[in-house]
């Protein structure tokens, strides 16, 4: 079993819809990261969380440490949000080493 | 700041050849990471350095892979000899040391081994 599980694997939405991507992990972590990767492009860090909630523009990330679960929300989705969203965790015993989920492929249609 | 710089951006080589990938981290960052991304396995950490010292190389697939960081502004990942299964995108990332710091990724090197 992977230490980091994401769902769904694939997601298609209509422009304007509210989107949620989920991430569950099975180990003690220092921090959780949400990353974005556009087709053929590089990887951008969206959020790093160790507790609570963070917001940046139309993106919101939450984490529940007790339940070992995080969600990434996109409000008023737009075709330019189409990308792969990757959840990664820093495991407590491993310092700043990241362990990655498999990613969620998001397509937003206009 | 220019961000993390990787070279080359694309590399096509033949099986058995030596391949060297290069990375310049963001100035002031003292942690550097090498990752590999494939369709089958997703993103995987190969090795990371803190203050130029390798801390965890458990992700390095085999002895054909080696990484060095001779100074704070330069690192190399070498594959010798290369094999077709090494074809992947290799990312370098840097951060300040510690688990609570954001990692900044380079644009990646797309390696194809024929």
Tab-separated table of C-alpha atoms in Angstrom:
chain	number	residue	atom	x	y	z
A	1	UNK	CA	0.000	0.000	0.000
A	2	UNK	CA	1.318	3.461	-0.912
A	3	UNK	CA	1.991	5.825	1.945
A	4	UNK	CA	0.164	8.592	0.052
A	5	UNK	CA	-3.115	7.952	-1.748
A	6	UNK	CA	-4.920	10.476	-3.934
A	7	UNK	CA	-8.434	10.477	-5.310
A	8	UNK	CA	-9.782	10.723	-7.852
A	9	UNK	CA	-7.120	9.659	-10.350
A	10	UNK	CA	-8.880	11.515	-13.149
A	11	UNK	CA	-11.375	14.343	-12.954
A	12	UNK	CA	-13.248	16.190	-15.692
A	13	UNK	CA	-15.201	19.307	-14.796
A	14	UNK	CA	-17.110	22.062	-16.531
A	15	UNK	CA	-15.793	25.587	-16.313
A	16	UNK	CA	-17.093	27.267	-13.178
A	17	UNK	CA	-17.516	24.092	-11.132
A	18	UNK	CA	-16.151	23.650	-7.624
A	19	UNK	CA	-13.470	20.958	-7.562
A	20	UNK	CA	-12.131	18.853	-4.711
A	21	UNK	CA	-9.082	16.580	-4.807
A	22	UNK	CA	-8.349	14.382	-1.822
A	23	UNK	CA	-5.157	13.060	-0.300
A	24	UNK	CA	-4.800	10.492	2.482
A	25	UNK	CA	-1.591	9.350	4.099
A	26	UNK	CA	-0.747	6.551	6.487
A	27	UNK	CA	2.357	7.807	8.302
A	28	UNK	CA	3.323	10.593	10.675
A	29	UNK	CA	4.241	13.676	8.703
A	30	UNK	CA	5.998	16.965	9.245
A	31	UNK	CA	4.243	18.738	6.378
A	32	UNK	CA	2.042	18.112	3.357
A	33	UNK	CA	2.614	19.718	-0.030
A	34	UNK	CA	0.301	20.289	-2.977
A	35	UNK	CA	2.071	20.574	-6.326
A	36	UNK	CA	0.814	21.453	-9.800
A	37	UNK	CA	2.240	20.145	-13.060
A	38	UNK	CA	1.021	21.435	-16.424
A	39	UNK	CA	1.290	19.213	-19.533
A	40	UNK	CA	4.890	19.183	-20.692
A	41	UNK	CA	5.751	21.644	-18.009
A	42	UNK	CA	7.545	21.921	-14.751
A	43	UNK	CA	6.312	21.459	-11.220
A	44	UNK	CA	5.084	24.331	-9.098
A	45	UNK	CA	4.510	24.227	-5.371
A	46	UNK	CA	0.999	25.465	-4.546
A	47	UNK	CA	0.822	24.970	-0.783
A	48	UNK	CA	2.718	23.566	2.134
A	49	UNK	CA	0.617	22.727	5.199
A	50	UNK	CA	1.266	21.362	8.636
A	51	UNK	CA	-2.126	22.300	10.075
A	52	UNK	CA	-5.381	24.098	9.322
A	53	UNK	CA	-6.155	25.785	6.048
A	54	UNK	CA	-4.455	27.990	3.457
A	55	UNK	CA	-5.938	30.033	0.616
A	56	UNK	CA	-4.354	31.502	-2.477
A	57	UNK	CA	-6.672	33.067	-5.012
A	58	UNK	CA	-9.208	30.434	-6.067
A	59	UNK	CA	-7.258	27.617	-4.435
A	60	UNK	CA	-7.854	26.401	-0.896
A	61	UNK	CA	-5.972	23.621	0.888
A	62	UNK	CA	-7.010	22.039	4.172
A	63	UNK	CA	-5.461	19.379	6.350
A	64	UNK	CA	-6.813	17.260	9.206
A	65	UNK	CA	-3.840	15.820	11.072
A	66	UNK	CA	-5.926	13.473	13.240
A	67	UNK	CA	-7.629	11.936	10.216
A	68	UNK	CA	-4.437	12.001	8.091
A	69	UNK	CA	-6.300	13.680	5.262
A	70	UNK	CA	-5.945	16.781	3.112
A	71	UNK	CA	-8.102	18.334	0.423
A	72	UNK	CA	-7.337	20.767	-2.368
A	73	UNK	CA	-10.301	22.833	-3.534
A	74	UNK	CA	-10.566	24.937	-6.672
A	75	UNK	CA	-13.426	27.438	-6.797
A	76	UNK	CA	-14.851	28.769	-10.086
A	77	UNK	CA	-12.671	26.383	-12.099
A	78	UNK	CA	-11.233	27.502	-15.428
A	79	UNK	CA	-9.685	25.592	-18.355
A	80	UNK	CA	-6.276	26.966	-17.383
A	81	UNK	CA	-6.580	24.956	-14.139
A	82	UNK	CA	-6.206	21.785	-16.236
A	83	UNK	CA	-3.082	20.085	-14.909
A	84	UNK	CA	-1.875	17.228	-12.747
A	85	UNK	CA	-2.176	17.926	-9.023
A	86	UNK	CA	0.225	16.002	-6.820
A	87	UNK	CA	0.084	15.529	-3.069
A	88	UNK	CA	3.398	14.910	-1.290
A	89	UNK	CA	4.351	14.494	2.366
A	90	UNK	CA	7.488	15.021	4.398
A	91	UNK	CA	7.641	11.975	6.652
A	92	UNK	CA	8.735	12.760	10.206
A	93	UNK	CA	11.666	10.359	10.329
A	94	UNK	CA	12.963	11.314	6.900
A	95	UNK	CA	13.719	15.031	7.261
A	96	UNK	CA	12.850	16.973	4.137
A	97	UNK	CA	12.515	13.932	1.888
A	98	UNK	CA	9.173	13.977	0.009
A	99	UNK	CA	6.970	10.961	-0.727
A	100	UNK	CA	4.505	11.537	-3.540
A	101	UNK	CA	0.991	10.487	-4.395
A	102	UNK	CA	0.261	9.284	-7.915
A	103	UNK	CA	-1.367	12.558	-8.910
A	104	UNK	CA	-4.839	13.617	-10.049
A	105	UNK	CA	-5.291	14.534	-13.700
A	106	UNK	CA	-7.743	17.432	-13.898
A	107	UNK	CA	-9.364	18.593	-17.112
A	108	UNK	CA	-11.648	21.610	-17.040
A	109	UNK	CA	-13.803	22.001	-20.145
A	110	UNK	CA	-15.124	25.351	-21.382
B	1	UNK	CA	16.155	35.117	-8.995
B	2	UNK	CA	16.362	32.743	-11.970
B	3	UNK	CA	15.009	29.796	-10.028
B	4	UNK	CA	16.489	26.316	-10.193
B	5	UNK	CA	18.410	25.844	-13.429
B	6	UNK	CA	18.823	22.464	-15.091
B	7	UNK	CA	20.752	21.464	-18.177
B	8	UNK	CA	20.339	20.056	-20.660
B	9	UNK	CA	16.560	20.339	-21.061
B	10	UNK	CA	16.490	17.399	-23.434
B	11	UNK	CA	18.990	14.608	-23.912
B	12	UNK	CA	18.846	11.755	-26.391
B	13	UNK	CA	21.558	9.170	-26.152
B	14	UNK	CA	22.290	5.591	-27.038
B	15	UNK	CA	22.343	2.700	-24.635
B	16	UNK	CA	25.716	2.328	-22.977
B	17	UNK	CA	26.642	6.003	-23.158
B	18	UNK	CA	27.402	8.140	-20.134
B	19	UNK	CA	24.843	10.842	-19.319
B	20	UNK	CA	25.452	13.821	-17.029
B	21	UNK	CA	22.611	16.028	-15.831
B	22	UNK	CA	23.365	19.354	-14.182
B	23	UNK	CA	21.585	21.496	-11.628
B	24	UNK	CA	22.135	24.942	-10.153
B	25	UNK	CA	19.987	25.498	-7.052
B	26	UNK	CA	18.517	28.794	-5.933
B	27	UNK	CA	21.159	30.903	-4.242
B	28	UNK	CA	20.966	30.561	-0.463
B	29	UNK	CA	19.182	27.222	-0.508
B	30	UNK	CA	21.106	24.514	1.306
B	31	UNK	CA	19.037	21.438	0.426
B	32	UNK	CA	19.074	19.923	-3.058
B	33	UNK	CA	16.986	17.049	-4.355
B	34	UNK	CA	17.117	14.873	-7.468
B	35	UNK	CA	13.808	13.306	-8.565
B	36	UNK	CA	12.818	11.035	-11.427
B	37	UNK	CA	9.373	10.962	-13.018
B	38	UNK	CA	8.035	8.144	-15.163
B	39	UNK	CA	4.554	7.183	-16.278
B	40	UNK	CA	4.772	3.887	-14.426
B	41	UNK	CA	6.200	5.057	-11.107
B	42	UNK	CA	5.341	8.742	-10.919
B	43	UNK	CA	7.722	11.006	-9.008
B	44	UNK	CA	10.447	9.377	-6.933
B	45	UNK	CA	13.247	10.849	-4.873
B	46	UNK	CA	16.640	9.609	-5.994
B	47	UNK	CA	18.942	11.446	-3.588
B	48	UNK	CA	19.094	14.590	-1.506
B	49	UNK	CA	21.857	16.748	-0.096
B	50	UNK	CA	21.973	19.083	2.885
B	51	UNK	CA	24.877	21.548	2.871
B	52	UNK	CA	26.496	19.636	-0.018
B	53	UNK	CA	26.488	16.352	1.928
B	54	UNK	CA	24.396	13.406	0.649
B	55	UNK	CA	21.805	12.586	3.315
B	56	UNK	CA	19.619	9.938	1.715
B	57	UNK	CA	20.509	8.077	-1.473
B	58	UNK	CA	18.172	5.138	-0.899
B	59	UNK	CA	16.265	6.021	-4.055
B	60	UNK	CA	19.256	5.689	-6.364
B	61	UNK	CA	18.308	2.685	-8.487
B	62	UNK	CA	21.698	1.014	-8.795
B	63	UNK	CA	25.409	1.578	-9.060
B	64	UNK	CA	25.053	3.018	-12.529
B	65	UNK	CA	23.683	6.172	-10.920
B	66	UNK	CA	25.863	8.607	-9.011
B	67	UNK	CA	25.362	12.167	-7.786
B	68	UNK	CA	27.754	14.819	-6.554
B	69	UNK	CA	27.490	18.269	-5.097
B	70	UNK	CA	30.981	19.781	-5.115
B	71	UNK	CA	29.761	23.176	-3.911
B	72	UNK	CA	26.605	25.007	-2.870
B	73	UNK	CA	25.769	26.152	-6.383
B	74	UNK	CA	26.185	23.020	-8.477
B	75	UNK	CA	25.180	19.377	-8.564
B	76	UNK	CA	25.421	16.591	-11.126
B	77	UNK	CA	23.563	13.334	-11.629
B	78	UNK	CA	25.472	10.840	-13.732
B	79	UNK	CA	24.282	7.617	-15.331
B	80	UNK	CA	26.972	5.294	-16.623
B	81	UNK	CA	26.239	3.201	-18.588
B	82	UNK	CA	22.757	4.363	-19.546
B	83	UNK	CA	19.950	1.923	-20.380
B	84	UNK	CA	16.586	2.419	-22.128
B	85	UNK	CA	14.749	1.966	-18.803
B	86	UNK	CA	16.477	5.115	-17.541
B	87	UNK	CA	14.342	7.162	-19.937
B	88	UNK	CA	12.395	9.612	-17.777
B	89	UNK	CA	12.164	13.248	-16.762
B	90	UNK	CA	14.713	14.127	-14.107
B	91	UNK	CA	13.897	17.062	-11.835
B	92	UNK	CA	16.173	18.930	-9.506
B	93	UNK	CA	14.681	20.914	-6.622
B	94	UNK	CA	16.108	23.090	-3.878
B	95	UNK	CA	14.935	24.468	-0.562
B	96	UNK	CA	16.108	25.793	2.737
B	97	UNK	CA	17.011	22.931	5.044
B	98	UNK	CA	14.187	21.432	7.086
B	99	UNK	CA	10.871	19.698	6.538
B	100	UNK	CA	8.835	22.901	6.827
B	101	UNK	CA	10.312	24.610	3.801
B	102	UNK	CA	8.836	24.748	0.315
B	103	UNK	CA	10.757	23.016	-2.444
B	104	UNK	CA	11.339	24.831	-5.732
B	105	UNK	CA	11.592	22.635	-8.807
B	106	UNK	CA	13.686	23.112	-11.901
B	107	UNK	CA	12.186	22.664	-15.389
B	108	UNK	CA	13.453	19.090	-15.649
B	109	UNK	CA	15.637	17.200	-18.109
B	110	UNK	CA	13.837	14.826	-20.446
B	111	UNK	CA	16.177	11.882	-21.023
B	112	UNK	CA	15.644	9.384	-23.804
B	113	UNK	CA	17.955	6.389	-24.022
B	114	UNK	CA	17.656	4.513	-27.317
